[in-house]
Backbone as numpy.savetxt, mean C-alpha at the origin, in Angstrom:
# Nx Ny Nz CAx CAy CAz Cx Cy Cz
-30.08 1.37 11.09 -28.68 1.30 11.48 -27.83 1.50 10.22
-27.02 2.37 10.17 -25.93 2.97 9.22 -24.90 1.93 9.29
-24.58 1.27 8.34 -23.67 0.92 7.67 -22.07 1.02 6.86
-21.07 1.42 7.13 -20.22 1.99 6.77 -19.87 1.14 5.73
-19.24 1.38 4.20 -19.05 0.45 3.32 -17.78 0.36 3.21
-16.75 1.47 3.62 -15.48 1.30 3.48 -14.65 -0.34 4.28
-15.41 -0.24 5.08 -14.34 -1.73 5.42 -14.75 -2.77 4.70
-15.92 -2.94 4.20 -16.20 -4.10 3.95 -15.86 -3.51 2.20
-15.48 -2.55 1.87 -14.71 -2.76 0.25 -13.53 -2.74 0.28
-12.96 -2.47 1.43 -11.37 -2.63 1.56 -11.40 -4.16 1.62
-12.20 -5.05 2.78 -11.92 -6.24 2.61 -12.09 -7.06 1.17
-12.77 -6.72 0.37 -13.31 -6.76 -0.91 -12.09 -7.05 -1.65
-11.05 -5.55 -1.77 -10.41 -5.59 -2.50 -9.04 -6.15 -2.17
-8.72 -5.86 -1.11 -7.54 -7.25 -0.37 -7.98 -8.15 -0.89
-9.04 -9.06 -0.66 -9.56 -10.62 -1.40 -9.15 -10.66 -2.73
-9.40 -9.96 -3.52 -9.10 -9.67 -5.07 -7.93 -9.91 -5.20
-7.03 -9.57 -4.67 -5.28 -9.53 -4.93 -5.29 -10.53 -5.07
-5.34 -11.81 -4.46 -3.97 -12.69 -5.09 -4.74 -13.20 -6.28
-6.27 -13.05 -6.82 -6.54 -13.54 -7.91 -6.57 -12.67 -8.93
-5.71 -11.59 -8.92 -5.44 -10.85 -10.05 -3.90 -10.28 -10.42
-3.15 -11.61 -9.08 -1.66 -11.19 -9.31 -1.12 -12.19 -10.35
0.16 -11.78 -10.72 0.31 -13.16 -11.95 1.88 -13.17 -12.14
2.12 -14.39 -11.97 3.77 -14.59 -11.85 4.10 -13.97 -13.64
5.53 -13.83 -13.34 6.16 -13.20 -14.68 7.56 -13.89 -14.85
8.21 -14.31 -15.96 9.36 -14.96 -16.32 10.85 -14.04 -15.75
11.57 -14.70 -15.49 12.30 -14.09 -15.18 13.22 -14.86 -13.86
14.34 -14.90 -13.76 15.93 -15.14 -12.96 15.58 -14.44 -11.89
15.36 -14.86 -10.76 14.88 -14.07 -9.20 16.53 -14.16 -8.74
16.91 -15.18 -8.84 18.02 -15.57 -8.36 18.14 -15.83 -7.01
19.75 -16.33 -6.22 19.61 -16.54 -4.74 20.36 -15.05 -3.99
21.31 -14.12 -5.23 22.00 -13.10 -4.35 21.16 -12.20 -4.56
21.13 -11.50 -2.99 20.45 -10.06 -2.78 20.63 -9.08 -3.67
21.91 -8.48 -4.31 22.02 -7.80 -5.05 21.39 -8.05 -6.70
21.19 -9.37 -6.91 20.22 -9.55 -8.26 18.70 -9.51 -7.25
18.10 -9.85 -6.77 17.00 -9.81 -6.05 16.23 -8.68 -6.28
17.42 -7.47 -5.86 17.24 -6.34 -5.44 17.29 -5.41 -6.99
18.36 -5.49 -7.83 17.95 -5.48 -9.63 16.50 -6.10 -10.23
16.30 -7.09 -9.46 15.28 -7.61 -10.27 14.16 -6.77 -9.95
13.81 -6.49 -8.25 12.94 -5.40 -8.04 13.08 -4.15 -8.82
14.33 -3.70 -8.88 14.05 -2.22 -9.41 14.29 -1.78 -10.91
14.08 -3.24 -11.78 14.03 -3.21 -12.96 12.88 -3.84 -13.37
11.69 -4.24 -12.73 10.76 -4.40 -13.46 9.34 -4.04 -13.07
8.44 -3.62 -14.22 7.62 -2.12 -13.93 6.44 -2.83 -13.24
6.22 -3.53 -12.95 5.17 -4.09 -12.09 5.36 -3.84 -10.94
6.89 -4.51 -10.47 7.76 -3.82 -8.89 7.52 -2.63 -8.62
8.05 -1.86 -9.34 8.24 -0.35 -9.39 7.23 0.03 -9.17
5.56 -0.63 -9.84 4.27 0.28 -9.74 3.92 0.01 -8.16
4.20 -1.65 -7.87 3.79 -1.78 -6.93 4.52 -0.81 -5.17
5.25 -0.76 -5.91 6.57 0.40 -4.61 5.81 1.28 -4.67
5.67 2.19 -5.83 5.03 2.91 -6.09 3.53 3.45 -5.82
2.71 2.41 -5.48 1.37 2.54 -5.09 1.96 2.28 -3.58
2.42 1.09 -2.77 2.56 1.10 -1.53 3.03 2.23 -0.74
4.14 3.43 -1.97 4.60 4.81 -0.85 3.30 5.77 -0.71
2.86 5.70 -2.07 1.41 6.63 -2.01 1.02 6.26 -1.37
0.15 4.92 -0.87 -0.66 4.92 0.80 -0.07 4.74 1.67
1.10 4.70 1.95 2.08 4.63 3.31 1.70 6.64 3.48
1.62 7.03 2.26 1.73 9.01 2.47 0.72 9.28 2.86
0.00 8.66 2.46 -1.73 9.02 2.79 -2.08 8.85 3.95
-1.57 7.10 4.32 -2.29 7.63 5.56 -1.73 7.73 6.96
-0.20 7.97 6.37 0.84 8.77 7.61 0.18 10.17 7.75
-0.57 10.95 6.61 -0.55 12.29 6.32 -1.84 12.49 7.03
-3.15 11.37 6.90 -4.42 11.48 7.23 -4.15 11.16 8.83
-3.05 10.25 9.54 -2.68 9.94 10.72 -2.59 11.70 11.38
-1.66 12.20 11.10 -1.63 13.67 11.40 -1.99 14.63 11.35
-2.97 14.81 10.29 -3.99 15.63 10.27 -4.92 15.48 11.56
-5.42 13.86 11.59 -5.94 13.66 12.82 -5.62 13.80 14.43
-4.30 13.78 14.27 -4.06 14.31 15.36 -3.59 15.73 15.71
-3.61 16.34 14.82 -3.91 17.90 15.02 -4.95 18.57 15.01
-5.78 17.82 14.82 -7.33 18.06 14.66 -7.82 17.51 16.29
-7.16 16.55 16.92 -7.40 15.96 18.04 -6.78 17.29 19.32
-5.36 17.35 19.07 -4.64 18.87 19.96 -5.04 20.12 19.75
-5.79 20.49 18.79 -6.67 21.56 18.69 -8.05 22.14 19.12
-8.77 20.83 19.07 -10.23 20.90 20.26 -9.75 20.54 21.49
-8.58 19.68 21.92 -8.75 20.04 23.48 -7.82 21.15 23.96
-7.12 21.75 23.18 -6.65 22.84 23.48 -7.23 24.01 24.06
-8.98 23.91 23.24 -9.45 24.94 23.64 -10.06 24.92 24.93
């Protein structure tokens, strides 16, 4: 019986997160508009935006591929 490893290293690496996240100094503050500075001024934020649009692209992009790949065999 075949085994697929991807879920069980995705679960892997979800687990990992919160023991490799790490608070950082810094004024969060209570107004949205510093909140919202504080996100887009510091590069951890930014990477993390940054990695979350790349797989939001990926797998909106792999979502649609698949389903054109799905309207194309029963097309025929």
């Amino acid at each position: 019986m075949a085994v697929s490893l991807r879920p069980r290293a995705l679960g892997l690496m979800l687990g990992a997160i919160p023991a490799i996240a790490s608070a950082h100094p810094g004024d969060h503050g209570s107004n949205w508009l510093q909140a919202v500075m504080h996100l887009l001024s510091e590069p951890d934020h930014l990477a993390a935006g940054a990695l979350a649009l790349a797989f939001a692209f990926w797998g909106i992009r792999a979502l649609l591929r698949r389903r054109g790949a799905q309207r194309s065999s029963s097309a025929r």
